[in-house]
mmCIF file of C-alpha atoms in Angstrom:
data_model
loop_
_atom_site.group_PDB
_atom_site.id
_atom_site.type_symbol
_atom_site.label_atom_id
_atom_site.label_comp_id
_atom_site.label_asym_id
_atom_site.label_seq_id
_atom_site.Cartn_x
_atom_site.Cartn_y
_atom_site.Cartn_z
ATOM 1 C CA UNK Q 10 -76.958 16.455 -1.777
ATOM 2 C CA UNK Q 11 -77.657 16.008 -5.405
ATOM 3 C CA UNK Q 12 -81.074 16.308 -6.250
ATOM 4 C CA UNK Q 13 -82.610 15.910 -9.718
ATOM 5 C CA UNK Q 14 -85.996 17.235 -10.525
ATOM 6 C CA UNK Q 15 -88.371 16.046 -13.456
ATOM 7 C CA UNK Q 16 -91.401 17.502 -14.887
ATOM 8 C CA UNK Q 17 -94.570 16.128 -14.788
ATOM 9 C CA UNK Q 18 -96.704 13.506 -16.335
ATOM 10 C CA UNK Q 19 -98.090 14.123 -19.928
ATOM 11 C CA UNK Q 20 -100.257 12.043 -21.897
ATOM 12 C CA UNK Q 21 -99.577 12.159 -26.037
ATOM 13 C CA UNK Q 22 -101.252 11.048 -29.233
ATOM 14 C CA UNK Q 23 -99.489 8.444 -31.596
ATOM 15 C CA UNK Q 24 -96.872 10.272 -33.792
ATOM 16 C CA UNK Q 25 -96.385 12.974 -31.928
ATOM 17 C CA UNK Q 26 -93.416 14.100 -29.813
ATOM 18 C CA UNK Q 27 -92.815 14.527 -25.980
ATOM 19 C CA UNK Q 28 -90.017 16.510 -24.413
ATOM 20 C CA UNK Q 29 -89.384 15.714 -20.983
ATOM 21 C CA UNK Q 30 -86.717 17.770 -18.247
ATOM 22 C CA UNK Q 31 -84.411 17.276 -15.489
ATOM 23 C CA UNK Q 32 -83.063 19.666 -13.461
ATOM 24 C CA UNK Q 33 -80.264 19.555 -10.978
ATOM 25 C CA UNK Q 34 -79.523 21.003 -8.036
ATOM 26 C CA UNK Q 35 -77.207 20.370 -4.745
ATOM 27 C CA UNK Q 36 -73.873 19.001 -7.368
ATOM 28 C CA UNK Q 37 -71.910 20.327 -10.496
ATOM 29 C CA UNK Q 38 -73.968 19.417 -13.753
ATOM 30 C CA UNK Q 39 -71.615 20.155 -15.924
ATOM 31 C CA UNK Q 40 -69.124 17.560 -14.716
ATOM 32 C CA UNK Q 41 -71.085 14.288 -14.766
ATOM 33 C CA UNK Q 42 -73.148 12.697 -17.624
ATOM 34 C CA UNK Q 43 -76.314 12.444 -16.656
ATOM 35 C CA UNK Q 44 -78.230 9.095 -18.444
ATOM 36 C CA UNK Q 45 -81.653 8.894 -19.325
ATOM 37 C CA UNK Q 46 -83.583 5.191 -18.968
ATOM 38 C CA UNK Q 47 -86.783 4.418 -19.126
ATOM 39 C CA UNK Q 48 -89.328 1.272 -17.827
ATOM 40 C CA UNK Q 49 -92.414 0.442 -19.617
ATOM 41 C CA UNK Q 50 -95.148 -0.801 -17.001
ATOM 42 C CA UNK Q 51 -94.309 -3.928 -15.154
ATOM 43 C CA UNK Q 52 -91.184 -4.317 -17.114
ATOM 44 C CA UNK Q 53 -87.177 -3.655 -16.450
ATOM 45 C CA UNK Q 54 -85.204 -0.742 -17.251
ATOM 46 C CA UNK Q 55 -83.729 0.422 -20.789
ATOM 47 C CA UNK Q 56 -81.260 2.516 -21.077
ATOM 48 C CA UNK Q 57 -81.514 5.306 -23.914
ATOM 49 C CA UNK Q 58 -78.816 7.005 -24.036
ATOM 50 C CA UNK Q 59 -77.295 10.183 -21.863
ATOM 51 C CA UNK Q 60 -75.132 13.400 -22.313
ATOM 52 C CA UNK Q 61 -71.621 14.724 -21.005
ATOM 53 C CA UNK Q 62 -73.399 18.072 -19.775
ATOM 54 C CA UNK Q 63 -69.522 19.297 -20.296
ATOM 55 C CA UNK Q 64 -69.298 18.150 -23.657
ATOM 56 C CA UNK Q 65 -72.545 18.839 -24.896
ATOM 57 C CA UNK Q 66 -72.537 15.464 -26.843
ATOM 58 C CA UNK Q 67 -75.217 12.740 -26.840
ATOM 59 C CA UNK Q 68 -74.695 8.967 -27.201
ATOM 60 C CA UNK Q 69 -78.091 7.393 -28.103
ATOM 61 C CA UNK Q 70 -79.076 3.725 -27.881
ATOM 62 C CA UNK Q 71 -79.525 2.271 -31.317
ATOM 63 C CA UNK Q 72 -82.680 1.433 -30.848
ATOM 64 C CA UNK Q 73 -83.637 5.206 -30.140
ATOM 65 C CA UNK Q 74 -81.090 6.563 -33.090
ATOM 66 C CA UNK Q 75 -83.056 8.885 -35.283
ATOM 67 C CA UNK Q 76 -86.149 9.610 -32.730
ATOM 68 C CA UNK Q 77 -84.461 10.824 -29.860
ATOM 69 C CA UNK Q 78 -82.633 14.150 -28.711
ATOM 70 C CA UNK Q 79 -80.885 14.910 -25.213
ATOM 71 C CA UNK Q 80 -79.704 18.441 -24.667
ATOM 72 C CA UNK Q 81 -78.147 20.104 -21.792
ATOM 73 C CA UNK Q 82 -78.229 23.120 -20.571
ATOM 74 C CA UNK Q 83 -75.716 24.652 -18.602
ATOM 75 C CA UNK Q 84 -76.865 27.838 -17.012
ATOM 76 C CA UNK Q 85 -80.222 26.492 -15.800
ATOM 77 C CA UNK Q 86 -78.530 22.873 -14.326
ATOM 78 C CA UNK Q 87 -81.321 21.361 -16.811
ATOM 79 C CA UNK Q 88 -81.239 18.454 -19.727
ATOM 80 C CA UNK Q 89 -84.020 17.596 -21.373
ATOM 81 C CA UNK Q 90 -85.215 14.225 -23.429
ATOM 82 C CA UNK Q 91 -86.920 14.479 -26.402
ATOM 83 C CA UNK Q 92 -88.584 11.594 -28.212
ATOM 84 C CA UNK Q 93 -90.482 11.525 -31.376
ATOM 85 C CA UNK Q 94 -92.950 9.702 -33.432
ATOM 86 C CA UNK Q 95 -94.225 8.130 -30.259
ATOM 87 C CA UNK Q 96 -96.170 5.050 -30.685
ATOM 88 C CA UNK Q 97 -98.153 3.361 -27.760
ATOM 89 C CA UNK Q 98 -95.061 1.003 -27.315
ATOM 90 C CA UNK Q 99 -93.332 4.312 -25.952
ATOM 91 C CA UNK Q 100 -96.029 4.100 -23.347
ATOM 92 C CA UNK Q 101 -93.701 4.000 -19.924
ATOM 93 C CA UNK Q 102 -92.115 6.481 -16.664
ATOM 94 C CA UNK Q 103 -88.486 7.758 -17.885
ATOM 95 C CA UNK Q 104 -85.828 8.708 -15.390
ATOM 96 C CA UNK Q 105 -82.911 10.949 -15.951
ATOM 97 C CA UNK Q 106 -79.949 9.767 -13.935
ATOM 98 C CA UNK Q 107 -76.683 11.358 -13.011
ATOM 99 C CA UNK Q 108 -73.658 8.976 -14.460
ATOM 100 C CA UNK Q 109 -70.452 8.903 -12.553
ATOM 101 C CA UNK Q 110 -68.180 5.705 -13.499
ATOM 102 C CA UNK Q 111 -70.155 4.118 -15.547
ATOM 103 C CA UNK Q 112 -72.663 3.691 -12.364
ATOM 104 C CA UNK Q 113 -75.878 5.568 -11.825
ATOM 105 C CA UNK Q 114 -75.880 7.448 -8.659
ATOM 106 C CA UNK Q 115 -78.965 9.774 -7.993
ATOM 107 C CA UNK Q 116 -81.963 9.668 -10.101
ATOM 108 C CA UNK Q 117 -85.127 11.565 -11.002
ATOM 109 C CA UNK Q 118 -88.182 10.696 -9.301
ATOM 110 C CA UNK Q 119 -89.840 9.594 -12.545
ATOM 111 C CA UNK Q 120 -91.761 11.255 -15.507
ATOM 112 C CA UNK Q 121 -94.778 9.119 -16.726
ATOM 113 C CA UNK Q 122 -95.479 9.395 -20.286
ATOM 114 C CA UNK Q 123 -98.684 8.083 -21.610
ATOM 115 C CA UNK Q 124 -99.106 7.329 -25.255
ATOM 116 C CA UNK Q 125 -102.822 6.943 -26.299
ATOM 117 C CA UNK Q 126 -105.238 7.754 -29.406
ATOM 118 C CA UNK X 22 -75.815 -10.563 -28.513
ATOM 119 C CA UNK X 23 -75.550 -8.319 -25.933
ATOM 120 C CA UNK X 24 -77.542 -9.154 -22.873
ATOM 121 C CA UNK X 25 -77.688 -9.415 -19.190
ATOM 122 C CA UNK X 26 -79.465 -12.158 -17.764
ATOM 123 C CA UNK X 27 -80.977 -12.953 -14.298
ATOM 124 C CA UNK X 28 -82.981 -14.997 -12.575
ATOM 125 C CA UNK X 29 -86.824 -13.659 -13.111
ATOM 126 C CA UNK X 30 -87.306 -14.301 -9.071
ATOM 127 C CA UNK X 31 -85.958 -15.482 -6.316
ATOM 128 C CA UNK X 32 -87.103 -15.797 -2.787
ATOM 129 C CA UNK X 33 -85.847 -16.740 1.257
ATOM 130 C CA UNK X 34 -87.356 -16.628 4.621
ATOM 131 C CA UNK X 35 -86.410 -13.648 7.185
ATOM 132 C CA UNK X 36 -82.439 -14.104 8.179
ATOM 133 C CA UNK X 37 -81.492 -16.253 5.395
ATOM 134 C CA UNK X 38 -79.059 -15.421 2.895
ATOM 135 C CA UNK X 39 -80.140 -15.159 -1.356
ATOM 136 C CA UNK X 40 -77.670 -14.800 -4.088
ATOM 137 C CA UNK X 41 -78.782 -13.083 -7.608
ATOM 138 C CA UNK X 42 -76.821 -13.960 -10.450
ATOM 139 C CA UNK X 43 -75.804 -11.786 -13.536
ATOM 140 C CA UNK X 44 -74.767 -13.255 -17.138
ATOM 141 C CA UNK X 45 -72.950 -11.602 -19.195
ATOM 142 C CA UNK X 46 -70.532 -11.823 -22.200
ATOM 143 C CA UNK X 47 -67.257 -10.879 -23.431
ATOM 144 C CA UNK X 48 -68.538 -7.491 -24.631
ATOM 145 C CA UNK X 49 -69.739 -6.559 -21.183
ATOM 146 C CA UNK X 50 -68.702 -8.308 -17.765
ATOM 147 C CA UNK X 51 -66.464 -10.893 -19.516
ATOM 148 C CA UNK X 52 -64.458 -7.900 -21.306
ATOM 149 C CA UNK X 53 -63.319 -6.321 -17.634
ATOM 150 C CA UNK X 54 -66.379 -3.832 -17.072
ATOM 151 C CA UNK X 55 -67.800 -2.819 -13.874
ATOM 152 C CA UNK X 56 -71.145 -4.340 -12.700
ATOM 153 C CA UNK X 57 -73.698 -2.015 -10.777
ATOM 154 C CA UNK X 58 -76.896 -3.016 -8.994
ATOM 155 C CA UNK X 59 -79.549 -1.512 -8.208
ATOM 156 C CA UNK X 60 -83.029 -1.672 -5.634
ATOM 157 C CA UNK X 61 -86.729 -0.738 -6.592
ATOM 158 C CA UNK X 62 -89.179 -0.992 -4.381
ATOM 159 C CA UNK X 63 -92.501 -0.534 -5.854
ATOM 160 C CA UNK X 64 -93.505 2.596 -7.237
ATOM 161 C CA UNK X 65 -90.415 4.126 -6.629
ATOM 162 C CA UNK X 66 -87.142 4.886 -8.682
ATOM 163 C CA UNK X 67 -84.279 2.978 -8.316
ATOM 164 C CA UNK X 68 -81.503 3.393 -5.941
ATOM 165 C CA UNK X 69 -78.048 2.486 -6.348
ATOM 166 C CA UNK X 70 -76.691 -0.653 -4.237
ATOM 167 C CA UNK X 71 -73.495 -1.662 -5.274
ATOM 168 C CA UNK X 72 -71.183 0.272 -7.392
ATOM 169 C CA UNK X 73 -68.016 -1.151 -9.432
ATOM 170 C CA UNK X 74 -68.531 -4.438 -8.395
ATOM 171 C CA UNK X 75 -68.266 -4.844 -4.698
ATOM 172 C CA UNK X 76 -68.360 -0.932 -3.491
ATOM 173 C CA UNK X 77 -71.677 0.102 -1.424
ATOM 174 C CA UNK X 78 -72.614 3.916 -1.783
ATOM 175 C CA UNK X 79 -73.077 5.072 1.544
ATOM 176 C CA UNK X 80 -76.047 4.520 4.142
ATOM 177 C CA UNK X 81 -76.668 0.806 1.967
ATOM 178 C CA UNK X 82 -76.114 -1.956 4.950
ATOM 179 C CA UNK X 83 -73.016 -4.734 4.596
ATOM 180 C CA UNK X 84 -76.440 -7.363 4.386
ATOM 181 C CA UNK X 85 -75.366 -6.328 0.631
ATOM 182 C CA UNK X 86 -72.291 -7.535 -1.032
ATOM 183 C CA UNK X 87 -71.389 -7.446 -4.674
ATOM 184 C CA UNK X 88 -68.926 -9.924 -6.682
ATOM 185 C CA UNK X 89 -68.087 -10.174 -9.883
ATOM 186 C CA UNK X 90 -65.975 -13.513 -11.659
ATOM 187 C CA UNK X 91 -65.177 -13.944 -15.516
ATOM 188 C CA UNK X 92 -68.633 -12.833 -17.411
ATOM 189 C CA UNK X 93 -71.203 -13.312 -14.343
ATOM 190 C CA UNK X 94 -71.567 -11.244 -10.906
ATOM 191 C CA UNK X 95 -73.447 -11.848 -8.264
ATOM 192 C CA UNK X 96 -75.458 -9.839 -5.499
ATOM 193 C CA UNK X 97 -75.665 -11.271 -1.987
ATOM 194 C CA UNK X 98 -77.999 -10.409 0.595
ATOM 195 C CA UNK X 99 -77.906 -11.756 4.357
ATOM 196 C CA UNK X 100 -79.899 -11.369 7.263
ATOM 197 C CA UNK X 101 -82.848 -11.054 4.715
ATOM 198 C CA UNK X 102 -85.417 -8.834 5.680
ATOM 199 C CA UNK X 103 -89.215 -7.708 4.849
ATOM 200 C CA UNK X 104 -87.965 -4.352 3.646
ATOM 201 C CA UNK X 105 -85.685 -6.295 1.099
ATOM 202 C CA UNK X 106 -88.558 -7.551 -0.963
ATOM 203 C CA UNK X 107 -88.000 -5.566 -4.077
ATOM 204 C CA UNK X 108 -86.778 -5.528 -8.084
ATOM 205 C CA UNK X 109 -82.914 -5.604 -8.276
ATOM 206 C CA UNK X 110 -80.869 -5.158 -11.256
ATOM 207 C CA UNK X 111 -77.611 -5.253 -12.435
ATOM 208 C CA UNK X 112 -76.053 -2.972 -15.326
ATOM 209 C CA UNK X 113 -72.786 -2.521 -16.942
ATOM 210 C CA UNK X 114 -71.479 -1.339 -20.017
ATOM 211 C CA UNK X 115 -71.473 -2.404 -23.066
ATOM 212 C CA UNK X 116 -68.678 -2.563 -25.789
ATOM 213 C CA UNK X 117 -71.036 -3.683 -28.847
ATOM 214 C CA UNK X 118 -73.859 -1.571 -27.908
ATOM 215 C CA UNK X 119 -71.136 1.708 -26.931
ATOM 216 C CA UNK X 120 -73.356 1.939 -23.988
ATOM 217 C CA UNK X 121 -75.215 0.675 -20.818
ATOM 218 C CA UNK X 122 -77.025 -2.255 -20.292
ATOM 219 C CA UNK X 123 -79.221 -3.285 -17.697
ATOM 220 C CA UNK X 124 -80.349 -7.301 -16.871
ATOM 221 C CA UNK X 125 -83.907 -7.882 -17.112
ATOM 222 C CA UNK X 126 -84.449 -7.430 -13.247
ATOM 223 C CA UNK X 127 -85.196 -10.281 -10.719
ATOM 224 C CA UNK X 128 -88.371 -9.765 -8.113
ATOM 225 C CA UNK X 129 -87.050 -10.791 -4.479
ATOM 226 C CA UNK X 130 -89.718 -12.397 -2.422
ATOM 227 C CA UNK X 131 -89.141 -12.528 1.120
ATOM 228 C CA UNK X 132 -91.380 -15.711 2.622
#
């Protein structure tokens, strides 16, 4: 069983960055993409972009281009999310998601990032 | 402009049957991609329902069907019950954006 694994909670100042990881266990990373999307409180999901594990190459959302980097690495099962120049709008829980035909099929149990002065 | 849109709610009494639609356009549904849905409960992340239009992953009841017809789709669920009552949303891919897209999410009452 596929099981994907995200670290904790973390609360940031405006402007700075937050890194946030997801590791996998129970499948083969390498061989999926695995999506990242997040959901600002009491509002839908977004998708930012994800990463071919395989491939090693990210395709962002435009709305994201130029503030965020996904990374995967393959000998720990682990990709990580980074987003910069965060701005209380940024304020939300982001999942990572393993991508299989276009669909997502397992998810991360959530990774609340809180964006405050 | 690239959007999916659904109904912000919808809601049915125990047993009855409820239908959430999905707009798209012809750079998403209407161009031939697959529609996905999805289930949140509250506080919880969301679990895949329906895969590539009308597939359910396995364990998700028959209650739930998937359809899909020109640029819309459509999730069905019968013999509604209390443990329905959720957020669903649908998601597909899209060819302007070179990426996914998820509908703004509908909140399922059940009376």
């Amino acid at each position: 069983q596929v099981q994907l694994v995200q670290s904790g909670a973390e609360v940031k100042k405006p402007g700075s960055s937050v890194k946030v990881s997801c590791k996998a266990s129970g499948g083969t990373f390498s061989s999926f993409g695995l999506g990242w999307v997040r959901q600002a409180p009491g509002q839908g999901l977004e998708w930012m972009g994800g990463i071919i594990p395989f491939l090693g190459t990210p395709n962002y959302a435009q709305k994201f281009q130029g503030r965020v980097t996904m990374t995967a690495d393959k000998p720990t099962n682990t990709a990580y999310m980074d987003l910069s120049s965060l701005r209380s709008e940024d304020t939300a829980v982001y999942y990572c998601a393993r991508k299989r035909a276009g669909h997502f099929d397992y998810w991360g149990q959530g990774t609340l990032v809180t964006v405050s002065s | 402009q690239s959007v999916l849109t659904q109904p912000p709610s919808v809601s049915g009494a125990p047993g009855q049957r409820v239908t959430i639609s999905c707009t798209g356009s012809s750079s998403n549904i209407g161009a031939g991609y697959d529609v996905h849905w999805y289930q949140q409960l509250p506080g919880t992340a969301p679990k895949l329902l329906i895969y590539g239009n009308t597939n359910r992953p396995s364990g998700v009841p028959d209650r739930f069907s998937g359809s899909k017809s020109g640029t819309s789709a459509s999730l069905a669920i019968t013999g509604l019950q209390a443990e329905d009552e959720a957020d669903y949303y649908c998601q597909s891919y899209d060819s302007s954006l070179s990426g996914s897209l998820f509908g703004g999410g509908t909140k399922l009452t059940v009376l």
